[in-house]
Coordinates of C-alpha atoms in Angstrom, one line a residue:
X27 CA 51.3 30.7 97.6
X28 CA 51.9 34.3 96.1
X29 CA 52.4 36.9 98.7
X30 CA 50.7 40.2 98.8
X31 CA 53.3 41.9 97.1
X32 CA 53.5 39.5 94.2
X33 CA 49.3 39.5 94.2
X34 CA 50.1 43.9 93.3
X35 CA 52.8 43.9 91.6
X36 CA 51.0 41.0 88.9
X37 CA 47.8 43.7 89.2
X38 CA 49.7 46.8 88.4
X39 CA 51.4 44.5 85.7
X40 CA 47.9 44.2 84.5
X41 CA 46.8 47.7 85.3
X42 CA 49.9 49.1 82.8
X43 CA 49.1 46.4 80.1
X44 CA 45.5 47.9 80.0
X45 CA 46.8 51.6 80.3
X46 CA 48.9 50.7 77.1
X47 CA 46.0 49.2 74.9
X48 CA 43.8 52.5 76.0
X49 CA 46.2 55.0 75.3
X50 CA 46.6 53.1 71.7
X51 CA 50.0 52.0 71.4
X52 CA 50.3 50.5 67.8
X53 CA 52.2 46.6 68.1
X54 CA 53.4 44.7 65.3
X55 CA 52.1 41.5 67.4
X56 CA 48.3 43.4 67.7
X57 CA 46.6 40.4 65.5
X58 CA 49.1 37.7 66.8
X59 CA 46.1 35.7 68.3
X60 CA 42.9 36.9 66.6
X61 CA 44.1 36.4 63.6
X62 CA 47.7 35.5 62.8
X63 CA 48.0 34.8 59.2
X64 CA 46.9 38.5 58.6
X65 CA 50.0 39.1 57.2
X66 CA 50.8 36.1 54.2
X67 CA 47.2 36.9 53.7
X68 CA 48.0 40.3 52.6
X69 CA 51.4 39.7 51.0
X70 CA 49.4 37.2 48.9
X71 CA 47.2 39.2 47.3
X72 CA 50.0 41.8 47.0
X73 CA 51.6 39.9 44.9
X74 CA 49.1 38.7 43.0
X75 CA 48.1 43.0 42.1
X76 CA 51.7 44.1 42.0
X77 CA 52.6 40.7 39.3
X78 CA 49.1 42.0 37.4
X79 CA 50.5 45.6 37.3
X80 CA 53.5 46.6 38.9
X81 CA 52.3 50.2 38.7
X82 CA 49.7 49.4 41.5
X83 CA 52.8 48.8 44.2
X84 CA 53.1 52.5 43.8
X85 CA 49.2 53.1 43.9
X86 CA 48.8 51.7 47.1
X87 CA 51.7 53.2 48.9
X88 CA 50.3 56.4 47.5
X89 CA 47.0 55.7 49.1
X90 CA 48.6 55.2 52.6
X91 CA 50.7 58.7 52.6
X92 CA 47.2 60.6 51.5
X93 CA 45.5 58.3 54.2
X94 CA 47.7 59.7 57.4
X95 CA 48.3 62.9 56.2
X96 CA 44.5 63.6 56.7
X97 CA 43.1 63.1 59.7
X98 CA 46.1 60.4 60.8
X99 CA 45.9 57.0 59.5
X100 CA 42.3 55.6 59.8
X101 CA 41.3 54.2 56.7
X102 CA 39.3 57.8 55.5
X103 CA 41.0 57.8 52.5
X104 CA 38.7 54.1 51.2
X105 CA 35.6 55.4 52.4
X106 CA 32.7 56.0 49.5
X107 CA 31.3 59.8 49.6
X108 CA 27.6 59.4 51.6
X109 CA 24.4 61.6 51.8
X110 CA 26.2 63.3 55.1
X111 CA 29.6 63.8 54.0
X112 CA 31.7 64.6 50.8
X113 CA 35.0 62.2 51.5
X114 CA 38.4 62.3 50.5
X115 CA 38.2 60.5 47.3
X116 CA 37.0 63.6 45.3
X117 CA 39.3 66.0 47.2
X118 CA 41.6 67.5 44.5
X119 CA 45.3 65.2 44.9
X120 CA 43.0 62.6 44.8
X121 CA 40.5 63.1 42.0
X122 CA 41.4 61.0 38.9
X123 CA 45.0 59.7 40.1
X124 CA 43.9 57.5 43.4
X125 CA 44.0 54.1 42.9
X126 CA 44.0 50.4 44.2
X127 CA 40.3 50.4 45.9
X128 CA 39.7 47.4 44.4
X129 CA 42.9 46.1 45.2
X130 CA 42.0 47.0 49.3
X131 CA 38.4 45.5 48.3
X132 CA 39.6 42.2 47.5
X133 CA 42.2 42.0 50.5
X134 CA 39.9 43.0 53.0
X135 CA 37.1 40.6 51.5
X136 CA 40.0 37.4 52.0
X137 CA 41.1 39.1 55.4
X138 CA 37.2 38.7 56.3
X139 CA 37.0 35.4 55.5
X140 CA 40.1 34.0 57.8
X141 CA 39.1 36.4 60.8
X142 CA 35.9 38.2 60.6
X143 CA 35.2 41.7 61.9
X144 CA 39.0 41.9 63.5
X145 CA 41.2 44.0 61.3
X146 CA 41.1 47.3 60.2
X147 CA 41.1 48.7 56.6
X148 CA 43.6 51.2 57.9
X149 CA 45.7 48.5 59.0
X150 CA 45.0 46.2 56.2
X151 CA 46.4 49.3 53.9
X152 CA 49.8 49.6 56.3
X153 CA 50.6 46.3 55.4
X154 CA 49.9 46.7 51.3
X155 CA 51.7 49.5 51.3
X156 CA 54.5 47.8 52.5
X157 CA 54.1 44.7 50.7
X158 CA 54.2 47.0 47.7
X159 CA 57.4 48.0 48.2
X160 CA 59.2 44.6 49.0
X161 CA 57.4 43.3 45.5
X162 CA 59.1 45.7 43.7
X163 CA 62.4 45.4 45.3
X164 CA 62.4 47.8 47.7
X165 CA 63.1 47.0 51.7
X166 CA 61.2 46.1 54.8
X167 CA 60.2 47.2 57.6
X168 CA 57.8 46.1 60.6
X169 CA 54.4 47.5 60.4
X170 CA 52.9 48.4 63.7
X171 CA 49.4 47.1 64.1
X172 CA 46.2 48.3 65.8
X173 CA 44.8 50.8 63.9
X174 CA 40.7 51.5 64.2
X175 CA 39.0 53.0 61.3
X176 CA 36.9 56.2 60.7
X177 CA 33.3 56.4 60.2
X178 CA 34.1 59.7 58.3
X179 CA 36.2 61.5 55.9
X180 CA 36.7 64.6 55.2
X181 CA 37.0 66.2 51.1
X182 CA 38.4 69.9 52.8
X183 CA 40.8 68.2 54.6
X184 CA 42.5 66.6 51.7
X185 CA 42.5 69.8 50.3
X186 CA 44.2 71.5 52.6
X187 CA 46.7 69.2 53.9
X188 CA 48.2 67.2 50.9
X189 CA 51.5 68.2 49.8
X190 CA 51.1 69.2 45.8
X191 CA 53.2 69.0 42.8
X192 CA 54.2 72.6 42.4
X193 CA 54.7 73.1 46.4
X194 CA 58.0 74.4 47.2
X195 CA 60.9 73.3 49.3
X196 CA 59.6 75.3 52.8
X197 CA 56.1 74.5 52.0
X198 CA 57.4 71.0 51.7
X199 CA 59.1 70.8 54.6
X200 CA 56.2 72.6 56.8
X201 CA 53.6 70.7 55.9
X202 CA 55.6 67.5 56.9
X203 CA 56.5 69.0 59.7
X204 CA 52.5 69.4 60.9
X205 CA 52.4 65.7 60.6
X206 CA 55.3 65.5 63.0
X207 CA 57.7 64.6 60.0
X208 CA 61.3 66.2 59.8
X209 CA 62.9 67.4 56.6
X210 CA 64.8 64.7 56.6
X211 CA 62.0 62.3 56.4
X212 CA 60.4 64.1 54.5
X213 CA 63.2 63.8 51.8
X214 CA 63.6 60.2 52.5
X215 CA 59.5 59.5 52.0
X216 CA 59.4 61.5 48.4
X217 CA 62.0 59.3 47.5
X218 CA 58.5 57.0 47.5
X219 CA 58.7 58.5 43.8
X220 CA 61.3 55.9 42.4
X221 CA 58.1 53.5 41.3
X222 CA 54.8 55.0 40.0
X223 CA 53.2 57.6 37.4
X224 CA 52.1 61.0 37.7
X225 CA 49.8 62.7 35.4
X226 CA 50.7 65.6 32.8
X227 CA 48.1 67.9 34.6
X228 CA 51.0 67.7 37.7
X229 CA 54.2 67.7 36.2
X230 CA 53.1 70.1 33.0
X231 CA 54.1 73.3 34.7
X232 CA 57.5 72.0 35.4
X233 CA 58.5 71.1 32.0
X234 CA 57.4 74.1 30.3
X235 CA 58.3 76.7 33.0
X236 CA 60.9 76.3 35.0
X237 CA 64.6 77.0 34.4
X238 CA 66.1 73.9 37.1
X239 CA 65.2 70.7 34.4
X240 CA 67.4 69.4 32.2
X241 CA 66.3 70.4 28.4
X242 CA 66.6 67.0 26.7
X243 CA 64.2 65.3 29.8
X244 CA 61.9 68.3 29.8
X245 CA 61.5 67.4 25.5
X246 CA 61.3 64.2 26.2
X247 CA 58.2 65.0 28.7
X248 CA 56.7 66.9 26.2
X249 CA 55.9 64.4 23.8
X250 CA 53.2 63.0 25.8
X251 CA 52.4 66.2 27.5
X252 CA 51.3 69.3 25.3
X253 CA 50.9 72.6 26.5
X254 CA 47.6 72.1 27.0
X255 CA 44.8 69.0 26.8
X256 CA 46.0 65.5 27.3
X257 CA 45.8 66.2 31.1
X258 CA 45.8 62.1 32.0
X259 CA 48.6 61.0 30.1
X260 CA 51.4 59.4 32.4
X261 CA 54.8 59.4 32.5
X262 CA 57.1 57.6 35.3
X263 CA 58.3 59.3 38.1
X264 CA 61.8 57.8 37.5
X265 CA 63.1 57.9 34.0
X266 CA 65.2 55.0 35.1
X267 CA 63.5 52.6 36.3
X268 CA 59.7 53.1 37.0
X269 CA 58.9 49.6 38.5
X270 CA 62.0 49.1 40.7
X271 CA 61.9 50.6 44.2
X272 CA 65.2 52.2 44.5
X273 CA 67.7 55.0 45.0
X274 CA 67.5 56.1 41.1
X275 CA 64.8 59.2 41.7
X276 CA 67.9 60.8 43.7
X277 CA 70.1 60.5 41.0
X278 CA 67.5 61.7 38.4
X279 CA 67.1 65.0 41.0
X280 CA 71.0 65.4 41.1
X281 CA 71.1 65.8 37.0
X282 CA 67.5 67.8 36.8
X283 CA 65.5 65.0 36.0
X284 CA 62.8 65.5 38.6
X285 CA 59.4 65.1 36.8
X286 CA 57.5 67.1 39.2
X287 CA 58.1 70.5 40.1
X288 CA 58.5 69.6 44.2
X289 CA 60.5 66.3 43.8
X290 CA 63.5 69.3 41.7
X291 CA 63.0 71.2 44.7
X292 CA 64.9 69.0 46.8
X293 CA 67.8 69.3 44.8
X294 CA 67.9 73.1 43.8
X295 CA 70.5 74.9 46.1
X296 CA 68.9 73.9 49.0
X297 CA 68.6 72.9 52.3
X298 CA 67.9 69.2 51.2
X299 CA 71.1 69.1 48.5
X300 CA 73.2 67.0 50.6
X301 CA 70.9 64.5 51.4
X302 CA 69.6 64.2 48.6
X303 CA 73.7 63.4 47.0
X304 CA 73.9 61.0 49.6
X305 CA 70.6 59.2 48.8
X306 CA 72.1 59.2 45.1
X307 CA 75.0 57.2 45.8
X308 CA 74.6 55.1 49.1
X309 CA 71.1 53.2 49.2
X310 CA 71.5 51.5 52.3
X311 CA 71.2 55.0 53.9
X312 CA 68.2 55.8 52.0
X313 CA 67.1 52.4 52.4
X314 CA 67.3 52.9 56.3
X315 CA 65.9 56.5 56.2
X316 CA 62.7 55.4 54.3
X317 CA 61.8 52.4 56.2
X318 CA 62.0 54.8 59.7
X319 CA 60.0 57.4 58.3
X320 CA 57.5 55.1 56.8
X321 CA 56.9 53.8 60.4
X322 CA 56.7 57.6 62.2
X323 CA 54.0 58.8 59.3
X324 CA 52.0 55.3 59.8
X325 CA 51.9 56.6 63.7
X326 CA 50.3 59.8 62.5
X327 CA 47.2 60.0 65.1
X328 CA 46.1 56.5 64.6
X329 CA 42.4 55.9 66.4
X330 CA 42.8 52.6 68.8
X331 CA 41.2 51.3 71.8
X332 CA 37.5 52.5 71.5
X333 CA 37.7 55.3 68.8
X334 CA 36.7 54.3 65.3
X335 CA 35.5 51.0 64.3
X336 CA 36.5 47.9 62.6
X337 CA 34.9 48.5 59.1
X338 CA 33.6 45.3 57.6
X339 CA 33.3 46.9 54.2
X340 CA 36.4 49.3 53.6
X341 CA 33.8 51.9 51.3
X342 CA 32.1 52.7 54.1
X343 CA 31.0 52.6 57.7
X344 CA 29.4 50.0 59.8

């Protein structure tokens, strides 16, 4: 027969288990029992995107940063504009170059099916965007779990606290460090930039004004980018190897091959210069760097316990 110390010791065992899920602790084990294939049910339809177009490995990781650097990680980013709110889709880094809705769609719609009204959009995109990156070779990590959705979104916000292409090193590193994100994450996490395309209206200014790009990569650029009109048309953000996820966008920096004016900031007599040297020659440490700072930025202000919702439909709120 338990005693009366064993009887409060298992309820403050309780009482700190229930503290933990209030307070909203993100656990990789969150869906373990409510619905454990989550993941191979992800991965799946993953693959099935990244085999279709590899580009979209690079879409949806790109979704997930502009998701958690407004507002934290909730899912805003998926949500359709509404008669009471103008979201983030039409915010200006977003307008015209995010992608993969469909691709969130379809895995939320299968996620639905195995365990209905239990995981999160936000979560669901966590997991993509890591999927993404093991499909294209790139490595792992373990996603934490628990993430509630937002009911709103917000177009200003995107606006105002999205990184662009023609920020500079300290604006860079400032607006990472708002998010709670060091320089040296935020080094590791542009390095996100060895897989996917940008579009001439971001890297335009780059190549035709400034001095820090090498002159046979900025006439290469050119080509597809004139001086002015042809806004959409893409070129990769590695020159070596678009659809691989690895340490090649370092050694593009190191000979002035950055194609947008903020990844050549990292490597233009800077703070960043060293790291960015190492990145170029030793992946496992920018392997190691990535995969920890992808898991601090998914922990940016995540809604759990009773905040938020569980969207059913990722566009919009219950």
């Amino acid at each position: 027969m338990a005693t009366l110390s064993d009887r409060v010791f298992f309820f403050c065992f309780l009482s700190l288990l229930a503290c933990a899920a209030i307070n909203g602790q993100l656990s990789p084990t969150f869906y373990g029992s409510t619905c454990p294939n989550l993941q191979s049910i992800v991965r799946s339809a993953m693959r099935q995107a990244v085999n279709k177009e590899p580009r979209m490995g690079a879409s949806i990781l790109r979704l997930f940063f502009h998701d958690c650097f407004v507002n934290g990680c909730d899912g805003s980013i998926l949500l359709d504009d509404t008669s009471s709110f103008t979201g983030e889709k039409s915010a200006g880094p977003n307008a015209n170059s995010a992608r993969g809705f469909e691709v969130i769609d379809t895995i939320k719609s299968n996620v639905e099916a195995a365990c209905k009204a239990t995981v999160s959009c936000a979560d669901i995109l966590a997991l993509a965007a890591r999927d993404g990156v093991v499909l294209l070779g790139g490595p792992t990590w373990t996603v934490q779990l628990g993430r509630r959705d937002a009911t709103t979104a917000s177009q200003s916000a995107a606006n105002s606290n999205l990184p662009g292409p023609g920020s500079s090193l300290s604006q860079l590193i400032s607006s990472f460090a708002a998010k709670g994100l060091s320089a040296r994450d935020m080094t590791a996490l542009s390095g996100a930039h060895t897989i996917g395309q940008a579009r001439c209206t971001s890297f335009r200014s780059h190549i035709y004004n400034d001095a820090n790009v090498n002159a046979s990569f900025a006439a290469l650029r050119k080509q597809n980018c004139p001086s002015s009109g042809g806004d959409g048309n893409l070129a990769p953000l590695d020159l070596q190897t678009p659809t691989t996820f690895d340490n090649k966008y370092y050694q593009n920096l190191v000979v002035r091959k950055g194609l947008l004016h903020s990844d050549q900031e990292l490597f233009n007599g800077g703070s960043q210069d060293s790291l960015v040297q190492q990145y170029s020659t030793n992946p496992a440490v920018f392997n190691g760097d990535f995969t920890a700072a992808m898991v601090k930025m998914g922990n940016i202000s995540p809604l759990t316990g009773t905040k938020g919702q569980i969207r059913l439909n990722c566009r919009k709120a219950n």
